[in-house]
PDB file of C-alpha atoms in Angstrom:
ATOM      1  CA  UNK I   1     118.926  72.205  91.463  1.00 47.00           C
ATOM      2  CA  UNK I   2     117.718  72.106  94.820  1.00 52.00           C
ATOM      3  CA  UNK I   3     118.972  72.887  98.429  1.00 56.00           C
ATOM      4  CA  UNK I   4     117.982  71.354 101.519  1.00 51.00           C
ATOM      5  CA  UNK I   5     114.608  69.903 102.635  1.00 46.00           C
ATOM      6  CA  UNK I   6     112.339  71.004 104.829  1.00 45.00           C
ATOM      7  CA  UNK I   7     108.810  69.619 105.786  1.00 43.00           C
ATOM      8  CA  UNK I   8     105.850  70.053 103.223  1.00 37.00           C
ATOM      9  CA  UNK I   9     102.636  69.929 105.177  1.00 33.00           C
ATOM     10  CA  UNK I  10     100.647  71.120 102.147  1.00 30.00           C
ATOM     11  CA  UNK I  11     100.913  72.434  97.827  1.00 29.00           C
ATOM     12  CA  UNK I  12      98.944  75.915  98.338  1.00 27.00           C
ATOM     13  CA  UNK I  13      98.874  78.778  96.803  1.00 30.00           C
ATOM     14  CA  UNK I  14     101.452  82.192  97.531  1.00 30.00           C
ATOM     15  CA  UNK I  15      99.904  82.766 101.196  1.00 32.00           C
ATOM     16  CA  UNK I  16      98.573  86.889 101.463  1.00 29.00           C
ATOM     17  CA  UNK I  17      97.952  89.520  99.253  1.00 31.00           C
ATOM     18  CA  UNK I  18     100.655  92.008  99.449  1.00 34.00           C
ATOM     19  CA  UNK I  19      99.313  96.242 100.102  1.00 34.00           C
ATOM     20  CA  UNK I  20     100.852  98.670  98.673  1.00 35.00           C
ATOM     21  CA  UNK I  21     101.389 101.937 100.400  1.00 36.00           C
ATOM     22  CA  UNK I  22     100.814 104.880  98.501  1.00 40.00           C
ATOM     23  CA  UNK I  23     104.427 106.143  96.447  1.00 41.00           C
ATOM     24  CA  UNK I  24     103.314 109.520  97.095  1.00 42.00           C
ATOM     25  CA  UNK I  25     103.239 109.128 100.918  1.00 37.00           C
ATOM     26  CA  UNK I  26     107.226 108.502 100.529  1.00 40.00           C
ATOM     27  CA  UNK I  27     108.664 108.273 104.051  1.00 40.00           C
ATOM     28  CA  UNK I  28     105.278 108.514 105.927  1.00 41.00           C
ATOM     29  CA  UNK I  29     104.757 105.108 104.881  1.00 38.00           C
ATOM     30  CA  UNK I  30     107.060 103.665 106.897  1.00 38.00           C
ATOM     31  CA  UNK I  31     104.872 105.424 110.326  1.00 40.00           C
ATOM     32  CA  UNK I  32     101.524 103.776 108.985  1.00 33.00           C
ATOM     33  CA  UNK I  33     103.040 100.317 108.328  1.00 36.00           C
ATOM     34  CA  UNK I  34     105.115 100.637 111.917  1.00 38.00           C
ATOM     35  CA  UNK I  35     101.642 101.051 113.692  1.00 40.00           C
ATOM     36  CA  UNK I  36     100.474  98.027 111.624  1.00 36.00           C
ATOM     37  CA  UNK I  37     103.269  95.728 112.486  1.00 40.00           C
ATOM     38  CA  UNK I  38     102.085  95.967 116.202  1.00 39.00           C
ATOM     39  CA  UNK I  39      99.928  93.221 115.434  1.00 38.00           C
ATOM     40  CA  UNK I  40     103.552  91.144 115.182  1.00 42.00           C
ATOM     41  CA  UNK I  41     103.388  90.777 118.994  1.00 40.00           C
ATOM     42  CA  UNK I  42     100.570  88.455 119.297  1.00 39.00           C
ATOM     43  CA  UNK I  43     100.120  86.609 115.896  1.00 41.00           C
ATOM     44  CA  UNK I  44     102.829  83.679 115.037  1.00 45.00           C
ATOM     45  CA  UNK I  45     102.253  83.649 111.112  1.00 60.00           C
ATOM     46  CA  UNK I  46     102.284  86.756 109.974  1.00 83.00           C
ATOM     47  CA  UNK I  47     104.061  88.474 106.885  1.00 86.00           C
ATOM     48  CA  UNK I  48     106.549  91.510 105.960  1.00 90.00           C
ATOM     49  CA  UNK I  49     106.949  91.428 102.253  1.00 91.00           C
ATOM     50  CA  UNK I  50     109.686  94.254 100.764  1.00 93.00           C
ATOM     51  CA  UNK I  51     109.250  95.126  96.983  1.00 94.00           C
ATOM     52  CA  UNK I  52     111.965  94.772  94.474  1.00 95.00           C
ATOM     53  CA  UNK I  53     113.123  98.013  92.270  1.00 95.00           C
ATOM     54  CA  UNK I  54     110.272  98.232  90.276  1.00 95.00           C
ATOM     55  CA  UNK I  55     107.269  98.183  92.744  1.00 93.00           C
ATOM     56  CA  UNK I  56     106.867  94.296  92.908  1.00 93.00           C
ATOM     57  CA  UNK I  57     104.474  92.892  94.154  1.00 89.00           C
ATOM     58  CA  UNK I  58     102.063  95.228  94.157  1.00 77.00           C
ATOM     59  CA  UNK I  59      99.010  93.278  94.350  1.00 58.00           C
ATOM     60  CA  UNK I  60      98.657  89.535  94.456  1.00 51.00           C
ATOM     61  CA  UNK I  61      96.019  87.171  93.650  1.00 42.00           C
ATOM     62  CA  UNK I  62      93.509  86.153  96.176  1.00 40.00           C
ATOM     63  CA  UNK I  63      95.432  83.172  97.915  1.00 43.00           C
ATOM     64  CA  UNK I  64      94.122  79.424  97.867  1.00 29.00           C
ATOM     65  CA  UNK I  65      94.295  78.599 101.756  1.00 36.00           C
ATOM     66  CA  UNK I  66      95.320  81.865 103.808  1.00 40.00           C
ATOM     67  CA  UNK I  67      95.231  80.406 106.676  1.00 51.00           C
ATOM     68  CA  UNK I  68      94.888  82.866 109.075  1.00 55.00           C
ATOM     69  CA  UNK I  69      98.365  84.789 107.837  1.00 60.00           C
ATOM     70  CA  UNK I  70      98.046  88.310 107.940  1.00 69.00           C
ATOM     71  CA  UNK I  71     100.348  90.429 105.741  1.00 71.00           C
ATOM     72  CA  UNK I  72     101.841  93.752 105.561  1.00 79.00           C
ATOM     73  CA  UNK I  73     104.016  95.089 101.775  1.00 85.00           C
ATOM     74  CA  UNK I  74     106.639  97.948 101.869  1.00 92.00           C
ATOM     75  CA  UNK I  75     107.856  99.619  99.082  1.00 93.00           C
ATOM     76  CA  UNK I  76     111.891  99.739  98.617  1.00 94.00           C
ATOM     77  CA  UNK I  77     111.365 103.538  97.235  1.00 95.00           C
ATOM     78  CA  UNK I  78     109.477 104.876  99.674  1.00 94.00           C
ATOM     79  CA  UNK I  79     111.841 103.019 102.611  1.00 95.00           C
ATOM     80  CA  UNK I  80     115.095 104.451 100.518  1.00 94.00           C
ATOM     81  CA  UNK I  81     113.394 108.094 101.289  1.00 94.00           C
ATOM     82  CA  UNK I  82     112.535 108.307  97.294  1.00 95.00           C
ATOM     83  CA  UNK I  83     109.200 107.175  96.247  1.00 95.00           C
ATOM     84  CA  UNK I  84     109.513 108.680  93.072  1.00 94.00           C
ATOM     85  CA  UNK I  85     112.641 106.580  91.260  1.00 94.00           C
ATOM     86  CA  UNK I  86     112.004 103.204  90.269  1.00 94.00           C
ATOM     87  CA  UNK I  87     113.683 100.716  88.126  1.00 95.00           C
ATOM     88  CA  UNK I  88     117.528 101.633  87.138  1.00 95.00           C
ATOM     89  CA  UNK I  89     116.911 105.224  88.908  1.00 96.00           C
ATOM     90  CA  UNK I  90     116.012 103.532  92.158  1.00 96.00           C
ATOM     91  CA  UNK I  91     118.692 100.744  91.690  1.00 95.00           C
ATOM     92  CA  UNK I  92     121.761 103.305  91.495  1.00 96.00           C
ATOM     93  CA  UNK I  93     120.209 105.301  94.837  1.00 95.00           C
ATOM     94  CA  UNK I  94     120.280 102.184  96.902  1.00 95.00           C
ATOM     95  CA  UNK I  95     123.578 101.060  95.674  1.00 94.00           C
ATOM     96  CA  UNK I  96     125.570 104.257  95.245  1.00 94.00           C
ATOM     97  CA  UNK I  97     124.177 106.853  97.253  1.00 93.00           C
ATOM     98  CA  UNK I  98     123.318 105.557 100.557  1.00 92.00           C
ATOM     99  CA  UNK I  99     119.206 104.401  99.569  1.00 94.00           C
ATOM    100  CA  UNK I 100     119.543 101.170 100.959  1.00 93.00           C
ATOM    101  CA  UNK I 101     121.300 102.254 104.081  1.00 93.00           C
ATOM    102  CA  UNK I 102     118.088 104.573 104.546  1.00 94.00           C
ATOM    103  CA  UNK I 103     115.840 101.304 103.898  1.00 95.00           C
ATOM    104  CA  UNK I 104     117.117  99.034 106.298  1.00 90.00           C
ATOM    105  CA  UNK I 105     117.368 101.599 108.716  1.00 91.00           C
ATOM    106  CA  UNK I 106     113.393 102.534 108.093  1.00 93.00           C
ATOM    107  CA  UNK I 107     113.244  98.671 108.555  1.00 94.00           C
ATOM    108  CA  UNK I 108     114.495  98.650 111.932  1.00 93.00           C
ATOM    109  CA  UNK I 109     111.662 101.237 113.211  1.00 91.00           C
ATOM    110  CA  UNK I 110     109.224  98.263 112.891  1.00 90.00           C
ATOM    111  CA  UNK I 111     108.267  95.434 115.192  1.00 86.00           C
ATOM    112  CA  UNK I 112     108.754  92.590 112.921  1.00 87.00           C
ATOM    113  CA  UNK I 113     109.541  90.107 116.110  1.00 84.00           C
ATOM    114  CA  UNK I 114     107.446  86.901 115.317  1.00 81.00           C
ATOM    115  CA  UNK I 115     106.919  88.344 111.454  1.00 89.00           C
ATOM    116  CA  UNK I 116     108.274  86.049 108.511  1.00 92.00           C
ATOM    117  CA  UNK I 117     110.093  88.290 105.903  1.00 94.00           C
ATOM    118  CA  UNK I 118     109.939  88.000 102.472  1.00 93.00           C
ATOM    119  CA  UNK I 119     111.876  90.188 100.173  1.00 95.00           C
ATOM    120  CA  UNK I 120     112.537  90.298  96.301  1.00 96.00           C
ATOM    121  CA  UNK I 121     115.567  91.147  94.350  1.00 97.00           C
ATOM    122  CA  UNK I 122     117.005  94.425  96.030  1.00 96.00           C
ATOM    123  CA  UNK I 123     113.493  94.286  98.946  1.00 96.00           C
ATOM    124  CA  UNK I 124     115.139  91.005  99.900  1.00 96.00           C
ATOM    125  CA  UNK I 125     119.117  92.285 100.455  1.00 96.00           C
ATOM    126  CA  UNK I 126     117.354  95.051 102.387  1.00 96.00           C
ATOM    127  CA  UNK I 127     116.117  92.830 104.797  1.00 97.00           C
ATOM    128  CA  UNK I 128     118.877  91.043 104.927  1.00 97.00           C
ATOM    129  CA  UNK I 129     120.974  93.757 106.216  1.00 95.00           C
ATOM    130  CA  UNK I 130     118.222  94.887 108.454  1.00 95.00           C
ATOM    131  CA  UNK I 131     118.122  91.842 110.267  1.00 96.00           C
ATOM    132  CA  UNK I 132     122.235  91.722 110.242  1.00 95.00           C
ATOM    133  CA  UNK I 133     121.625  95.365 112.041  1.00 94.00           C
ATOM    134  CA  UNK I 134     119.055  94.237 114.344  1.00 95.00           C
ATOM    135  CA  UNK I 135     115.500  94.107 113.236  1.00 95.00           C
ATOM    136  CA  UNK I 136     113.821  90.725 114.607  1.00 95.00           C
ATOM    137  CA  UNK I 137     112.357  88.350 112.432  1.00 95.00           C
ATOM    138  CA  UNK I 138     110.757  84.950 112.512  1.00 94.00           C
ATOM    139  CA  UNK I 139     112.319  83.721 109.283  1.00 96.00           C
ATOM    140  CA  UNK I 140     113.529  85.602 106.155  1.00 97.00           C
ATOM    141  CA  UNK I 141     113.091  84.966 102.546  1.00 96.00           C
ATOM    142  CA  UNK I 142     114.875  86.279  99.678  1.00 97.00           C
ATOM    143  CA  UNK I 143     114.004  85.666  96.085  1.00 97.00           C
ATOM    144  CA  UNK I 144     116.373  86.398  93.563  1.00 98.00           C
ATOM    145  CA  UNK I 145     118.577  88.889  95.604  1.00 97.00           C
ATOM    146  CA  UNK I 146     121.578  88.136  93.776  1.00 97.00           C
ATOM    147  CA  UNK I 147     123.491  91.010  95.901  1.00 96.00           C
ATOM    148  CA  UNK I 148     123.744  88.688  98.949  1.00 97.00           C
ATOM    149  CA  UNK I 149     126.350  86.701  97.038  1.00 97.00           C
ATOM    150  CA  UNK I 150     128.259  89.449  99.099  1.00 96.00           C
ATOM    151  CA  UNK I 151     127.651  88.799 102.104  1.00 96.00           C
ATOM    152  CA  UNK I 152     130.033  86.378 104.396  1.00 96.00           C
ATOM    153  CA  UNK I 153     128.087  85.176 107.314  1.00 96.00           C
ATOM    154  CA  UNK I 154     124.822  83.552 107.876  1.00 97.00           C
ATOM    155  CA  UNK I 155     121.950  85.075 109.791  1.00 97.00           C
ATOM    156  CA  UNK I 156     120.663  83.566 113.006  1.00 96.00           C
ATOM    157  CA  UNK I 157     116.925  83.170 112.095  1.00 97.00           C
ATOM    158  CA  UNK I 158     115.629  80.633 109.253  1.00 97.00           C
ATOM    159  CA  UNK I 159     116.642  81.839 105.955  1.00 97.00           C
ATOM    160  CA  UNK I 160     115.404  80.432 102.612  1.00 97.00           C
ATOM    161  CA  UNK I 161     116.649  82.012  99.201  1.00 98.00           C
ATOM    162  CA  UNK I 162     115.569  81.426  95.613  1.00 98.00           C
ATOM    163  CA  UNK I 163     116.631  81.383  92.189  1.00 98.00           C
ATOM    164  CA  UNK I 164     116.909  81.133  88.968  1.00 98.00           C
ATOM    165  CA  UNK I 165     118.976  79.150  87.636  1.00 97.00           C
ATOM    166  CA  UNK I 166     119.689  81.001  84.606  1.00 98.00           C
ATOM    167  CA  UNK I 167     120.890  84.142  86.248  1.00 97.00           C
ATOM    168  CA  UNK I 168     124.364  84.660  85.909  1.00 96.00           C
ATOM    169  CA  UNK I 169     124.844  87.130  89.488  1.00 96.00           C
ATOM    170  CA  UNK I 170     122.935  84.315  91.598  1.00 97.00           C
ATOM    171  CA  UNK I 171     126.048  83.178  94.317  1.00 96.00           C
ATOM    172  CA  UNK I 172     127.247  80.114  94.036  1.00 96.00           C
ATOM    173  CA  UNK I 173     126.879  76.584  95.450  1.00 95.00           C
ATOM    174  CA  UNK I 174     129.362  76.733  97.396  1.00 97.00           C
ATOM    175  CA  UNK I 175     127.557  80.066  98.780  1.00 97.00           C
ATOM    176  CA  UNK I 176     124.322  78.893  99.118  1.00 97.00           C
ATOM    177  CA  UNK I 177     125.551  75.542 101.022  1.00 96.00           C
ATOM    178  CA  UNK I 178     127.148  77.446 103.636  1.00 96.00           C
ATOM    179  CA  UNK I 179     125.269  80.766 104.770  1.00 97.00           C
ATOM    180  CA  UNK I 180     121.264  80.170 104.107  1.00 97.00           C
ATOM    181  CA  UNK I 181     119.197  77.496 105.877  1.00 96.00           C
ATOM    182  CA  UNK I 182     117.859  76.534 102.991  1.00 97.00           C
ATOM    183  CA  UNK I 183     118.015  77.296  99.130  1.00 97.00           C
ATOM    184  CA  UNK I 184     116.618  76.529  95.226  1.00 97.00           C
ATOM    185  CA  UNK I 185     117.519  77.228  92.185  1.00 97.00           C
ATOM    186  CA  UNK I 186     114.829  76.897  89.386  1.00 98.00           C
ATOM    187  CA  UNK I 187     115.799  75.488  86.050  1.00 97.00           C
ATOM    188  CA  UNK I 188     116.088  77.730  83.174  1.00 97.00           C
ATOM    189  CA  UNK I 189     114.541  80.645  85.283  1.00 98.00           C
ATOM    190  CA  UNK I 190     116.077  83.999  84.550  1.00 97.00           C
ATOM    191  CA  UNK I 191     116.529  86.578  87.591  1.00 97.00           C
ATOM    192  CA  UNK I 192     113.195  88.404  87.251  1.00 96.00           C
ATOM    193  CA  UNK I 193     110.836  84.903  86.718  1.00 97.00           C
ATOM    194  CA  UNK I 194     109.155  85.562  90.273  1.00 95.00           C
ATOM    195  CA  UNK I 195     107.204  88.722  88.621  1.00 93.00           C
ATOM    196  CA  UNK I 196     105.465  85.793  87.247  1.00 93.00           C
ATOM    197  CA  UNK I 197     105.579  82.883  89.140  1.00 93.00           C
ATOM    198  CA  UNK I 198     104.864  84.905  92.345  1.00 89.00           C
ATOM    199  CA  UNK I 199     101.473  85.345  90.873  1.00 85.00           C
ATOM    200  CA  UNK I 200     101.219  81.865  89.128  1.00 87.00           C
ATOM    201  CA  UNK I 201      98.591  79.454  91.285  1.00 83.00           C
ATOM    202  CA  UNK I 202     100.281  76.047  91.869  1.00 86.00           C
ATOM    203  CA  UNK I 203     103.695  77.131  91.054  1.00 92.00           C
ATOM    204  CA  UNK I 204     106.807  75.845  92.645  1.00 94.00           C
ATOM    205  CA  UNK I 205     108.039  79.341  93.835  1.00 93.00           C
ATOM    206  CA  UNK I 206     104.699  79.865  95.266  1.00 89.00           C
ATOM    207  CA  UNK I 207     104.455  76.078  96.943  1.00 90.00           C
ATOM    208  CA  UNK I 208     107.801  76.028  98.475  1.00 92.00           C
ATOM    209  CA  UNK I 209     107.473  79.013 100.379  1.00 90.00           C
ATOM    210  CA  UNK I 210     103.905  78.219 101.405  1.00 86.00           C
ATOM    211  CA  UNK I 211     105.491  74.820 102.261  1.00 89.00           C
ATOM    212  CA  UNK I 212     108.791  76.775 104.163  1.00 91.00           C
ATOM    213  CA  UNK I 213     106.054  78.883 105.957  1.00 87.00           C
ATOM    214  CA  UNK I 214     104.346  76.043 107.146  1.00 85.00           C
ATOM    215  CA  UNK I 215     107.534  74.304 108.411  1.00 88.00           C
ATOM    216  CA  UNK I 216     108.130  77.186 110.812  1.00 86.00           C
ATOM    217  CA  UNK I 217     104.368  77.044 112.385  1.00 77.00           C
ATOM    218  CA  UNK I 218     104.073  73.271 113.369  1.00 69.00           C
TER     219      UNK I 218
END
C-alpha cells in the first residue's frame, strides 16, 4: 500500500555510507559529530542518519550515484548517555527511564539546519521528538518507527515514513493520511526488513528515499 507521490527524478541506490562513532566514546560522540554537522550551513543535501536499538546501520554499501551528499550516523546508545546497552537493554532505557529524553536532547546540540534526517525504528522517533523540541531539519525520515503511532500532530518540515506492512504496531491509515507528508507500507515486510533492504542495491526502500531526497533538491 502506498501513500502519496512525490517526484522520482531517478532509481539509485541508498545515497551515503553511514559512520559509526565509536560505542566506547559514549557521550563524547555527540561533541565530534556536533563539530561535523557545521558543514550543515553551507551544503543543501546533506544527511543525519540515527541508528535503531541494535546499532543499525552501521556501515552501508558503497552507494550507486552519491551525488555530492555528504553524511553523518549517530548511535541511539551513545545519544541516550549508554553506549553499552543495546537491543531489549537499550529499548527499556529509552522508553522507561528517561534514554530517549537524553537523545533528543543530545540531538538538539547539533546544527542539523539544511540536513535531511533519517532515522530507524527507535533512531527515527528520536528525531522526531527532537525536531517537535526544536532541532532544524530539512526533511525527516522515519523507517519503521512504529512508536510515532503516538504522536498527534504533524511536523512542519517534509516528513516521509516507512513500513512494513506486516508489522502489527505500524499506525494506521487513518494515521499516516493525516500527520506525515508522505508514507509506504511494503507488502509482507515485517518491522525489522530495512536491516536488509537498507543494504539491498535497487530496492524499493532504498529507491524511494533516494527518489524523496531528490524531490527536496530540485
Amino acid at each position: 500500500m502506498a501513500g502519496a507521490a512525490f517526484p522520482v527524478k531517478s532509481r539509485y541506490g541508498w545515497p551515503y555510507i553511514a559512520h559509526t562513532p565509536n560505542r566506547r566514546e559514549g557521550n563524547a560522540a555527540i561533541e565530534t559529530i556536533k563539530n561535523g554537522l557545521i558543514m550543515c550551513r553551507s551544503r543543501t543535501q546533506d544527511l543525519l542518519v540515527v541508528s535503531d536499538i541494535h546499532g543499525f546501520p552501521e556501515t552501508f554499501v558503497e552507494p550507486l550515484d552519491a551525488g555530492g551528499i555528504r553524511h553523518r550516523g549517530l548511535q541511539l546508545a551513545s545519544l541516550s548517555g549508554r553506549p553499552d546497552l543495546s537491543g531489549d537493554n537499550l529499548h527499556d532505557h529509552l522508553f522507561n527511564k528517561g534514554g530517549l529524553q537524553q537523545a533528543f536532547r543530545g540531538l538538539l546540540e547539533l546544527d542539523g539546519r539544511m540536513c535531511v534526517g533519517i532515522g530507524f525504528s527507535a533512531g527515527g522517533t528520536a528525531l522526531w521528538n527532537a525536531v517537535k523540541e526544536g532541532l532544524e531539519l530539512k526533511a525527516l525520515i522515519c523507517v519503521s518507527s512504529t512508536r510515532l503511532r503516538l504522536e498527534t500532530s504533524p511536523l512542519n518540515i517534509p516528513t516521509m515514513v516507512l513500513w512494513g506492512e506486516a508489522d502489527p504496531y505500524r499506525p494506521t491509515e487513518s494515521w499516516n493520511n493525516t500527520l506525515p507528508s508522505y508514507w509506504k507500507a511494503y507488502a509482507g515486510k515485517q518491522h525489522d526488513f530495512y536491516r536488509i533492504d537498507a543494504v539491498t542495491a535497487n530496492s524499493p526502500l532504498r529507491t524511494d528515499i533516494a527518489a524523496f531526497i531528490e524531490s527536496l533538491f530540485p
